Every structure is written in C-alpha cells, then in structure tokens.
XYZ file of C-alpha atoms in Angstrom:
588
model
C 20.119 35.650 31.157
C 16.390 34.943 29.905
C 13.722 33.182 31.360
C 14.588 29.683 32.782
C 14.635 26.899 35.466
C 15.816 27.653 38.687
C 16.219 23.933 40.268
C 15.629 25.524 43.883
C 13.997 22.286 44.846
C 16.177 19.668 44.099
C 16.294 16.942 46.581
C 18.752 13.963 47.714
C 18.622 12.689 43.833
C 21.126 15.241 43.329
C 24.517 13.165 43.567
C 25.176 9.310 43.272
C 23.991 7.495 45.988
C 26.618 5.295 48.200
C 28.210 2.589 45.969
C 26.897 -0.481 45.589
C 28.582 -4.071 44.463
C 27.070 -3.438 40.975
C 25.468 -0.187 39.421
C 22.277 -2.280 38.365
C 19.689 0.618 38.920
C 17.251 -0.629 36.316
C 16.207 -3.385 38.583
C 14.412 -0.880 40.251
C 13.115 0.688 37.143
C 12.022 -3.019 36.283
C 9.668 -3.278 39.169
C 8.310 0.064 39.101
C 7.346 0.109 35.103
C 6.134 -3.442 35.469
C 3.691 -2.116 38.113
C 2.806 0.302 35.448
C 2.301 -2.260 32.604
C -0.149 -4.415 34.835
C 1.787 -6.749 36.788
C 5.365 -8.690 36.734
C 3.301 -12.032 35.688
C 1.262 -10.536 32.821
C 4.583 -8.906 31.462
C 6.519 -12.214 31.389
C 3.538 -14.098 30.076
C 3.486 -11.233 27.086
C 7.178 -12.012 26.262
C 8.374 -8.871 27.658
C 11.881 -9.714 28.624
C 12.322 -11.918 25.475
C 14.378 -11.357 22.223
C 12.297 -12.221 19.395
C 13.949 -13.376 15.780
C 11.498 -11.182 14.134
C 8.965 -8.360 14.347
C 5.390 -10.107 14.417
C 3.374 -7.067 14.176
C 3.607 -3.661 13.931
C 6.352 -1.800 16.070
C 5.401 0.061 19.233
C 6.852 3.545 18.967
C 8.622 4.949 21.926
C 9.900 8.423 21.972
C 12.170 9.481 24.550
C 13.724 12.910 25.302
C 17.341 12.797 26.110
C 20.059 15.034 27.439
C 22.288 16.007 24.284
C 25.406 14.186 25.778
C 23.194 10.773 26.695
C 21.066 10.986 23.238
C 23.880 9.782 21.057
C 24.531 6.656 23.128
C 20.827 5.839 23.262
C 20.370 6.206 19.417
C 23.011 3.567 19.502
C 21.155 1.115 21.888
C 18.161 1.818 19.571
C 19.806 1.026 16.622
C 21.163 -2.386 18.235
C 17.599 -3.225 18.995
C 16.123 -2.573 15.732
C 19.478 -4.779 13.980
C 18.657 -7.705 16.376
C 14.901 -7.961 16.161
C 14.794 -7.289 19.984
C 10.828 -7.319 20.843
C 8.615 -6.307 23.570
C 5.476 -9.042 23.798
C 6.019 -9.798 20.168
C 6.198 -6.215 18.867
C 9.349 -4.460 17.549
C 10.560 -1.175 19.420
C 10.597 1.864 17.219
C 12.414 4.288 19.425
C 13.107 7.741 18.489
C 15.694 9.479 20.454
C 15.394 13.717 20.658
C 18.261 15.724 21.963
C 16.894 18.154 24.265
C 18.518 20.380 27.316
C 17.514 19.311 30.442
C 16.274 22.709 31.829
C 14.460 22.912 29.202
C 12.445 19.778 29.160
C 11.958 20.509 33.135
C 10.641 23.810 32.138
C 7.990 22.131 29.673
C 7.014 19.597 31.929
C 6.693 22.198 35.042
C 4.069 23.893 32.748
C 1.576 21.150 33.071
C 1.466 20.811 29.307
C 0.971 17.237 27.308
C 4.164 16.376 26.255
C 5.033 14.690 23.050
C 7.690 11.796 24.676
C 6.936 8.876 26.710
C 10.274 8.803 28.490
C 13.040 11.334 29.389
C 16.707 10.653 30.372
C 17.961 14.030 32.038
C 21.462 14.305 32.963
C 20.780 14.383 36.587
C 17.835 13.727 39.036
C 17.937 17.209 40.106
C 15.722 18.047 37.216
C 13.336 15.560 37.900
C 12.914 16.981 41.512
C 12.325 20.037 40.295
C 9.473 18.943 38.381
C 7.960 16.900 40.950
C 8.377 19.505 43.290
C 5.491 21.442 41.056
C 1.923 20.596 41.924
C 0.745 21.623 38.617
C 3.337 19.460 36.476
C 3.354 17.011 34.100
C 3.492 13.795 36.513
C 7.077 12.065 36.203
C 8.168 9.092 37.278
C 12.331 8.231 38.034
C 12.718 4.427 37.322
C 16.217 4.311 38.146
C 19.496 5.565 36.745
C 21.152 3.808 33.357
C 24.665 5.491 33.875
C 26.771 7.802 35.614
C 29.543 10.230 35.212
C 31.551 12.158 37.527
C 32.151 15.844 37.376
C 35.564 17.280 37.455
C 37.655 20.225 36.128
C 39.498 19.654 32.653
C 42.313 21.639 31.517
C 44.488 22.320 28.659
C 47.654 20.482 28.749
C 49.951 23.542 29.519
C 47.712 24.780 32.288
C 47.226 21.429 33.647
C 50.942 20.966 33.956
C 51.483 24.212 35.490
C 49.315 22.951 38.215
C 51.553 19.448 38.811
C 49.048 17.066 37.156
C 48.410 14.110 37.277
C 50.860 13.903 40.227
C 49.539 16.553 42.434
C 45.979 16.321 43.416
C 43.520 19.204 44.783
C 40.298 19.639 46.702
C 37.446 21.650 44.503
C 38.709 24.827 46.597
C 42.163 24.611 45.710
C 41.361 24.206 42.174
C 39.014 27.230 42.188
C 41.505 29.074 44.251
C 44.200 28.534 41.562
C 42.090 30.046 39.020
C 41.390 33.246 41.358
C 45.003 33.832 41.700
C 46.403 33.250 38.212
C 44.752 35.262 35.447
C 46.282 33.479 32.897
C 44.151 29.946 34.340
C 40.973 31.075 33.260
C 38.043 28.785 34.700
C 34.886 28.614 32.829
C 31.553 26.649 33.185
C 27.999 26.537 32.151
C 25.548 28.433 33.943
C 24.670 26.192 37.019
C 20.908 27.512 36.378
C 20.841 25.723 33.447
C 23.673 23.127 33.805
C 23.644 19.857 36.688
C 27.250 19.771 36.214
C 27.751 23.450 36.880
C 25.234 23.584 39.669
C 26.573 20.327 41.534
C 30.170 21.724 41.249
C 29.093 25.333 42.736
C 27.191 23.532 45.514
C 30.261 21.599 46.291
C 32.537 24.719 46.259
C 29.828 26.383 48.266
C 29.674 23.375 50.769
C 33.742 23.051 51.254
C 34.181 26.703 51.285
C 31.702 26.951 54.456
C 33.733 24.889 56.545
C 36.721 27.086 56.410
C 37.223 30.249 58.313
C 36.085 33.377 55.761
C 34.486 30.637 53.751
C 31.648 32.547 52.901
C 33.630 35.959 51.436
C 35.369 33.400 49.687
C 32.629 31.097 48.023
C 31.167 34.605 46.602
C 34.381 35.470 45.442
C 34.846 32.493 43.487
C 31.059 32.521 42.404
C 31.312 36.162 41.235
C 34.727 35.075 39.225
C 32.974 32.011 37.755
C 29.809 34.227 36.962
C 31.915 36.267 34.464
C 32.859 33.105 32.280
C 29.767 31.006 32.281
C 28.265 29.928 29.032
C 24.504 28.837 28.209
C 25.032 25.191 28.054
C 27.317 22.441 28.884
C 27.835 21.796 24.912
C 28.833 26.100 24.507
C 31.016 25.972 27.331
C 33.457 23.623 25.206
C 33.394 26.438 22.564
C 35.445 28.798 24.807
C 38.394 26.789 24.917
C 41.544 27.824 22.666
C 40.898 26.673 19.058
C 44.328 25.596 19.000
C 47.975 25.527 20.552
C 49.214 28.981 19.047
C 50.069 31.798 21.427
C 47.288 33.804 20.026
C 44.694 31.372 21.137
C 46.440 30.102 24.206
C 46.734 34.035 25.639
C 43.245 35.231 24.168
C 41.354 36.568 27.209
C 38.024 35.362 25.717
C 39.472 31.531 25.832
C 39.238 29.384 28.978
C 42.364 27.293 30.011
C 40.177 25.244 32.494
C 36.511 24.054 32.333
C 33.937 22.387 35.235
C 32.938 19.385 32.798
C 31.679 15.894 33.508
C 34.020 13.386 32.441
C 31.690 11.757 29.787
C 31.891 15.739 28.166
C 35.576 15.446 28.406
C 35.615 12.157 27.055
C 33.597 13.352 24.010
C 35.890 15.857 23.459
C 38.800 14.145 23.344
C 37.627 11.642 21.192
C 37.099 14.071 18.763
C 39.760 16.419 19.138
C 42.807 16.232 16.822
C 45.586 17.568 19.145
C 46.171 16.820 22.617
C 42.846 17.426 24.491
C 42.498 17.999 27.996
C 43.614 16.643 31.020
C 41.096 16.010 33.594
C 41.599 16.969 37.511
C 39.536 14.509 39.939
C 39.161 16.676 42.992
C 40.408 14.652 45.948
C 37.277 16.050 48.375
C 35.276 13.854 45.728
C 33.214 14.294 42.826
C 29.334 14.838 42.715
C 28.193 12.579 39.646
C 25.781 13.232 37.133
C 23.317 10.343 37.504
C 20.785 9.684 34.148
C 17.561 8.714 35.378
C 15.091 6.736 33.102
C 11.914 8.782 33.839
C 8.461 7.841 32.801
C 6.428 10.985 31.549
C 2.559 11.020 32.146
C 2.665 7.400 32.883
C -1.127 7.380 33.281
C -1.681 8.007 29.906
C 0.608 5.423 28.437
C -0.610 2.360 27.341
C -0.004 -1.431 28.115
C 2.358 -1.539 24.927
C 4.119 1.549 25.252
C 4.858 0.868 29.170
C 6.127 -2.625 28.152
C 8.158 -0.731 25.058
C 9.649 1.572 27.628
C 10.642 -1.023 30.156
C 12.342 -3.305 27.616
C 14.484 -0.572 26.139
C 15.664 0.304 29.695
C 16.660 -3.006 30.615
C 18.497 -3.275 27.535
C 20.584 -0.520 28.813
C 21.402 -2.462 31.960
C 22.402 -5.666 29.827
C 25.692 -6.490 28.781
C 25.165 -5.166 25.075
C 23.938 -2.114 26.377
C 26.586 -1.345 28.936
C 29.010 -1.704 26.396
C 27.598 0.785 24.397
C 27.260 3.381 26.846
C 30.602 2.623 27.777
C 31.726 3.333 24.275
C 30.270 6.692 24.618
C 32.002 7.753 27.624
C 29.637 6.729 30.524
C 30.296 4.429 33.584
C 27.843 1.659 34.111
C 29.799 0.180 37.372
C 30.300 1.912 40.648
C 33.241 -0.153 41.426
C 34.936 -1.146 37.854
C 35.877 1.783 36.372
C 37.684 1.484 32.944
C 40.922 2.897 32.763
C 40.548 3.293 29.126
C 37.332 5.669 29.738
C 39.373 7.522 32.199
C 42.463 7.932 29.959
C 40.479 8.865 26.818
C 38.759 11.655 29.176
C 41.939 12.908 30.170
C 42.374 11.234 33.647
C 45.659 9.432 34.915
C 46.506 7.921 38.164
C 47.307 9.180 40.706
C 44.277 11.465 40.277
C 41.492 9.773 42.450
C 39.046 8.886 39.503
C 38.044 5.598 41.291
C 36.935 7.416 44.518
C 33.479 6.319 45.928
C 30.590 8.896 45.011
C 29.723 11.988 47.193
C 26.813 11.412 49.643
C 23.917 12.984 48.140
C 23.845 16.572 47.831
C 21.288 18.038 50.378
C 18.533 20.084 49.148
C 19.291 23.175 51.294
C 22.889 23.271 50.310
C 21.632 23.474 46.552
C 19.253 25.970 47.667
C 21.952 28.069 49.206
C 24.423 27.745 46.502
C 21.736 29.098 43.854
C 20.784 31.602 46.085
C 24.058 32.783 46.264
C 24.797 32.546 42.561
C 21.590 34.511 41.942
C 22.766 37.617 43.700
C 26.124 37.151 42.885
C 25.507 37.068 38.813
C 23.477 40.087 38.894
C 24.631 41.840 41.890
C 21.813 42.627 44.290
C 19.947 45.812 45.634
C 18.398 44.711 48.598
C 16.793 46.674 51.849
C 16.239 44.350 54.987
C 13.504 45.382 57.313
C 14.017 43.703 60.643
C 11.062 43.360 63.115
C 12.426 44.848 66.811
C 9.256 44.531 68.639
C 9.167 43.362 72.558
C 8.617 39.908 71.241
C 11.615 39.644 69.384
C 13.334 38.830 72.992
C 11.244 35.718 73.439
C 13.574 32.733 73.711
C 13.877 30.027 71.156
C 13.837 26.714 72.302
C 16.883 24.454 72.891
C 19.223 27.445 71.962
C 19.651 29.929 75.132
C 18.988 32.345 72.667
C 16.307 35.048 71.849
C 14.603 35.223 68.559
C 16.573 38.757 68.142
C 19.971 36.682 69.031
C 19.407 34.152 65.936
C 18.202 36.598 63.596
C 21.246 39.079 64.162
C 23.493 35.933 63.342
C 21.696 34.740 60.368
C 21.665 38.313 58.980
C 25.366 38.457 59.573
C 25.723 35.092 57.843
C 23.841 36.240 54.701
C 25.873 39.659 54.842
C 28.876 37.297 54.316
C 27.569 36.161 50.883
C 27.156 39.484 49.015
C 29.875 41.385 47.110
C 31.614 44.616 47.381
C 29.272 45.359 44.402
C 26.027 44.392 46.124
C 23.725 47.257 47.840
C 22.415 46.502 51.028
C 20.481 48.536 53.812
C 18.953 48.134 57.030
C 15.581 49.309 58.542
C 14.315 47.934 61.720
C 10.520 48.722 62.990
C 8.382 48.395 66.136
C 5.906 51.087 66.660
C 6.426 54.947 67.140
C 10.082 54.401 66.474
C 10.652 57.577 65.193
C 7.804 60.536 66.195
C 4.599 58.765 64.349
C 6.372 56.644 62.360
C 6.664 53.012 63.305
C 10.164 52.521 61.282
C 13.710 53.776 61.446
C 16.066 53.716 58.795
C 19.451 52.376 60.431
C 21.949 52.098 57.302
C 20.559 53.637 53.994
C 20.723 51.297 51.116
C 24.385 51.621 49.463
C 27.204 49.524 47.950
C 28.975 47.416 50.420
C 32.285 48.571 49.005
C 31.594 52.052 49.598
C 33.773 54.003 52.232
C 32.473 56.663 54.135
C 35.002 57.847 57.353
C 36.981 54.838 58.461
C 34.961 52.087 57.157
C 32.860 50.689 54.679
C 29.229 50.057 54.042
C 29.938 46.390 54.902
C 31.325 47.476 58.105
C 28.499 49.735 59.214
C 25.813 47.054 58.421
C 27.673 44.499 60.451
C 27.811 46.983 63.034
C 23.977 47.577 62.922
C 23.075 44.004 62.677
C 25.166 43.217 65.730
C 23.289 46.152 67.566
C 19.799 44.962 66.740
C 17.549 44.753 69.908
C 13.944 44.587 70.817
C 12.303 47.802 71.910
C 10.898 47.260 75.512
C 7.179 46.858 75.309
C 7.362 47.982 71.645
C 4.714 46.369 69.244
C 4.428 45.489 65.840
C 3.540 47.992 63.331
C 3.718 45.921 60.084
C 1.747 47.551 57.391
C 2.755 51.158 57.438
C 6.533 49.931 57.612
C 5.914 47.636 54.770
C 4.417 50.382 52.789
C 7.102 52.834 53.246
C 9.816 50.296 52.563
C 8.518 49.250 49.634
C 7.723 53.002 48.082
C 11.387 53.479 49.039
C 12.902 50.529 47.113
C 10.810 51.093 44.158
C 11.600 54.568 44.023
C 15.304 53.471 44.024
C 15.137 50.551 41.978
C 18.708 50.188 40.210
C 18.562 48.717 36.710
C 20.929 45.644 36.050
C 20.827 44.640 39.657
C 18.721 42.101 41.549
C 16.104 44.526 43.364
C 14.294 43.164 46.234
C 13.025 43.798 49.844
C 13.219 41.382 52.646
C 11.170 41.917 55.765
C 11.552 39.828 58.817
C 8.661 39.742 61.421
C 7.510 37.640 64.358
C 3.990 39.158 64.618
C 0.969 40.386 63.170
C 0.026 44.086 62.806
C -0.640 45.777 65.925
C -0.771 49.603 65.057
C -4.678 49.935 65.301
C -4.238 53.705 63.563
C -2.292 52.230 60.351
C -3.549 51.285 57.195
C -5.400 48.455 57.125
C -4.403 45.105 55.164
C -6.727 45.419 52.050
C -5.583 48.780 51.438
C -1.888 48.050 51.872
C -2.208 45.208 49.581
C -3.834 47.496 46.859
C -1.201 50.101 47.459
C 1.863 47.548 46.869
C -0.228 46.173 43.625
C -0.187 49.907 42.364
C 3.410 50.298 43.008
C 4.503 46.865 41.346
C 5.850 47.700 38.138
C 6.782 44.248 35.931
C 9.497 46.192 34.063
C 10.976 47.343 37.485
C 10.530 44.408 39.356
C 11.194 44.400 43.211
C 9.548 41.598 44.899
C 9.363 41.502 48.687
C 10.231 38.732 50.504
C 8.275 38.272 53.806
C 9.264 35.997 56.178
C 7.123 35.214 59.298
C 9.537 34.133 62.024
C 8.123 31.904 65.021
C 4.821 30.609 65.831
C 2.799 33.636 66.252
C 3.647 35.177 63.204
C 0.901 35.114 60.519
C 2.072 33.248 57.434
C -0.928 33.739 55.496
C -0.676 37.347 56.420
C 2.781 37.720 54.625
C 2.056 35.511 51.987
C -1.054 37.799 50.817
C 1.129 41.161 51.240
C 4.003 39.580 49.479
C 2.097 38.116 46.567
C 1.044 41.723 45.490
C 4.315 42.592 44.664
C 5.204 39.271 42.868
C 7.292 37.931 45.803
C 6.719 35.346 48.383
C 6.242 34.547 52.278
C 7.739 32.325 54.081
C 7.434 30.857 57.588
C 10.326 29.599 59.774
C 9.653 28.580 63.372
C 13.292 28.165 63.770
C 15.154 31.462 63.351
C 18.335 29.721 62.372
C 16.780 28.737 58.986
C 16.491 32.372 58.131
C 19.648 32.394 56.020
C 18.776 29.831 53.797
C 14.849 30.781 53.507
C 16.028 33.859 51.839
C 18.608 32.540 49.633
C 15.772 30.087 48.573
C 13.307 32.916 48.274
C 15.787 35.070 46.288
C 16.335 31.945 43.906
C 12.599 31.991 43.149
C 12.021 35.750 42.993
C 14.898 35.698 40.437
C 13.347 32.997 38.414
C 10.296 35.166 37.845
C 12.088 38.690 37.173
C 14.623 37.709 34.741
C 12.627 38.230 31.400
C-alpha cells in the first residue's frame, strides 16, 4: 500500500461532541486566534471584525490546505469575501485554497518540515491529533469545527431497494453483514489508513461487533472482506461504482454497489450524477461524523496580520453567508437543524434516522484496536508470540483476583480471536532451563491458523496452548537467550507479503547469569535485521518489576518497539497499537 500515515494516536476528537443548541464552534476559534493575534481588545480596535467597503492597503495573503471535499466550499467563501471587499484590520484577504488529502498533510507536518500554508482544514480532528501526538512535528492548533458530515453507507438504488430502503433501518453490523452474505452486494470503502470516513466506520463496526458473542471473529471477517475492496482515497472509491445501469456494469465483479461514504460525498456525487444517484443509509446505532477543524499551522511564525486574517476568514465561515455557502456544498452547519433538502440530495429519506444526535467521541483505544485489526487483516500476519513463564507470573494483579499469567492468558485468547484463518501464529514460552540447557520451549510452531492436523486446526491448538500456560515454580527469567533464539527463528522463516513480527511478553529482567549480555544481544539483533525482510520485535514489559528501558533498547535494534503495561488487561490493545506502529514503518 505504500508508506502512509497510520493514525494510531487519535484522541477524543475523532467524532462530533455532544449536540449543542447551535453548531457555532467558530466562537471557540475566535477566542483562540485572538489570543494568538495579541489580544481581543487590539483585534477589535484594529477593525478585525468589520466589513470594509474597499481595500485601503495591500491584501494579506492567507494560504489554506483543505481536504478535497472541503476545498471547493472554502474557495467559494473566499470569492464571496473578495466580491464584498471584506477586510481584516483594513486589509483585504487574499485567500488561496489548495486541495490536499488530509493524511498527506498530516504526514508532512509530522516530519517537522516548514509548511507552505498558514491554516489547514482536514476532514477530521483525527489527523490533527495524529500530528499533535508527535514530539518533533510542526505545531498545529485546532481552533474549532466549521462544519460536519455524518458517515453512512451509500448504495445504488437497486441494492438499496433489495434491502428495503428507506423504510427498513439497519445497524452498522447488520449492513456489513448483508454485504458479507450477498456476493451481489459488494461493499467498498476508502483505506482506513488514509481516510477518516473509512477509519471511523471501521471503528464503529469493530466496537459494535465487540458487544456480541463471537464478535471479534466477525469483526476480523468483516475487515478482511472490506480490505479486498478498498480504494486509496475517498475520491477514488467513488470511481468503483457502476458507470451506468446496464447489466454489464451492474454485474461487473470489479464494481461496488455500496460504499462507506460521508453524507457530503454522497451529496456531491448525486449533484453531478446524471442518473438516479445513490441512496444513503444512516445506521440506526448512530453515525460518526467528520468535523472539519479549522487549524492554525506553526502559529508562532504567523505575524499579526496573518493571524487576524485567518480569524476573519474563519468567523466568516460561521456567519450566515458562510454557512449558506457551506450548506450549498453539502455540509452541515447546525447539529439540531438538519436541512431536509441537503439530506434528500445526499440520498437520504425518512424514516432513515438522519437527524439522530452524533455518536459520543470515538475513544483513542477503540481507534487503536480497529487499526491494529485492520493492519494484520489487510496483509495477513505471521507472528510468533513468546511468553514469560517465570515464577513471578504467579503474582496477583491488584483488584482482579487473578495472577499476571491468568490475565495474560485471557489477553492472548482475546488477541487470537482477531486473526483470520490466513494468519500464521505460533507460541513459545520461556523461563530458565525449560528444555535441557535452553531457557525456552516451542509449544506451537508458527503455522497458518486454518491448517488442520488430526482432529483440530492450528487455531484450536493455539487456543489450548494459551489456556494451559502456567508459571514455572521457582523459574527465573531467561530473557536474552530466548529473545535471540526466537528472533533468529522469525527472521529465518520470513514470509514475503505478510506482516512478520515477534511479540515478546515479560514481567521481569534477565535472570540467567550464563546468558548472552544485553549489549551482545543488541549487536546480534542488529546484524539479523534486514530492511528488505522486516521482522519488528514488539517487546512488552508487564507489571512494575519489568524494565521498560531494557525492552525498548532490545526492540529498537530490530525496528520494533518496547512497551510497558502495569495492568495486564491492557496487553491486547497494546499489541494492536504496536502492530500499527510497526506496520507503518515496514510498509515501503
């Protein structure tokens, strides 16, 4: 898929906040940018919020990067400002809007390089949070949401009719399940790694599936099916629809009859379509929303005139003229007063719950787990899991009534459910002198989960092995020799086209005095590492006795990552988050 941003650090801004009386979040932006522009009083005295009848001086240039769906609307607002000689502090504003994919801007800002724009309007705060989570990134300040658009499932009329649109309503999992059951109803989406709409929908599917029995397996199956029909961007996914209503196009297996889309994307498509356009399902368990945050880029380098110009343009977006323009392009500007005309043009119709309040903000953990599942599902995975079985794993986990090993077993079983039959998973355990002089023992060789031997599958064997893991009485921690042996095995059995990794869990430090030294281990791991055949080591220090610095140093030698969890119940999500980070580095 190529190297691109993996938004693993997304925070609570991932979806719209609770509904308010009016969606006028530009007021928040006004306060923030006025502060940047040296104070409210100065700004007002300077005429920042006034309309000018003419431009008394040279125009202030303001360059804005905007997501491709938002860019045309911002250009229209900029033209409106020029036509009416709207000024900032007596200066006209020369606004230049460039359409750029949000993930590409996020990647550029994360690199810390100087930006050529002063403001950025991505389609979601997910991208802003991604940049903000990087210590070396260019500083960004999200000042408030200027519009919103819910995410739903759009279908060609024949497919929608087969599902009873608009009278019959569905949850996210029911809609996805319908696509899984019927080969004629092919569901496409933009790559969740590159698309906020795709990511928010995937997270909603993942979260909803987790509430039902066998949901983890179902979520993995849905992700696998969806991954086979993803496009590189939101604009490209629309190109996968049938070109016309002919039987040849409708029956073409390369064409999708349903797409995960924002309401605005469906609105824009239907506005330009010559035919019947798309019908839009709004899932009854709620729609996540794109929230279009107006974001200052590297505010410390902005001079006063530029800061004020940015504020003036942003406040214009929240005024009646600006809102009318945004609505004309298919964006919502009010949480409570949803335009029926906008919904109709987007393909919605009652009783579809298009006016339902926005979902709660998507938790960062849910996004991390959805992306982790996606990463290992898209590529298929080859992962060997190495688990500490030293005596200290019998220590109780406060507040749970269980031992570290009990909770680790449960986390590993939970993680196993997220893998598909195409993934290759194996299990080693280690302590000291478990197999002659060796500190480790291979319990289940790394093989395809769907492979059958005897009366069961590899998944069955792993499930039984995970369930039977127990601490070795008086066993110490033979960390270094085990790590080297497992990494040699993982690199020597590398499988091209899969996500290869070694996951190691330990609750202590190396306690084998006769083992290789840490420095020698790091040197050996570096020699074994091949960028053309990447096998990142994901080392997880479990509990307060583990040495986080040690596992970080060891893992870094392989291009992997060292993590620490004091609560073993976090193991599952930490593994998935680490897989996301490792997948981002290994994709070339």
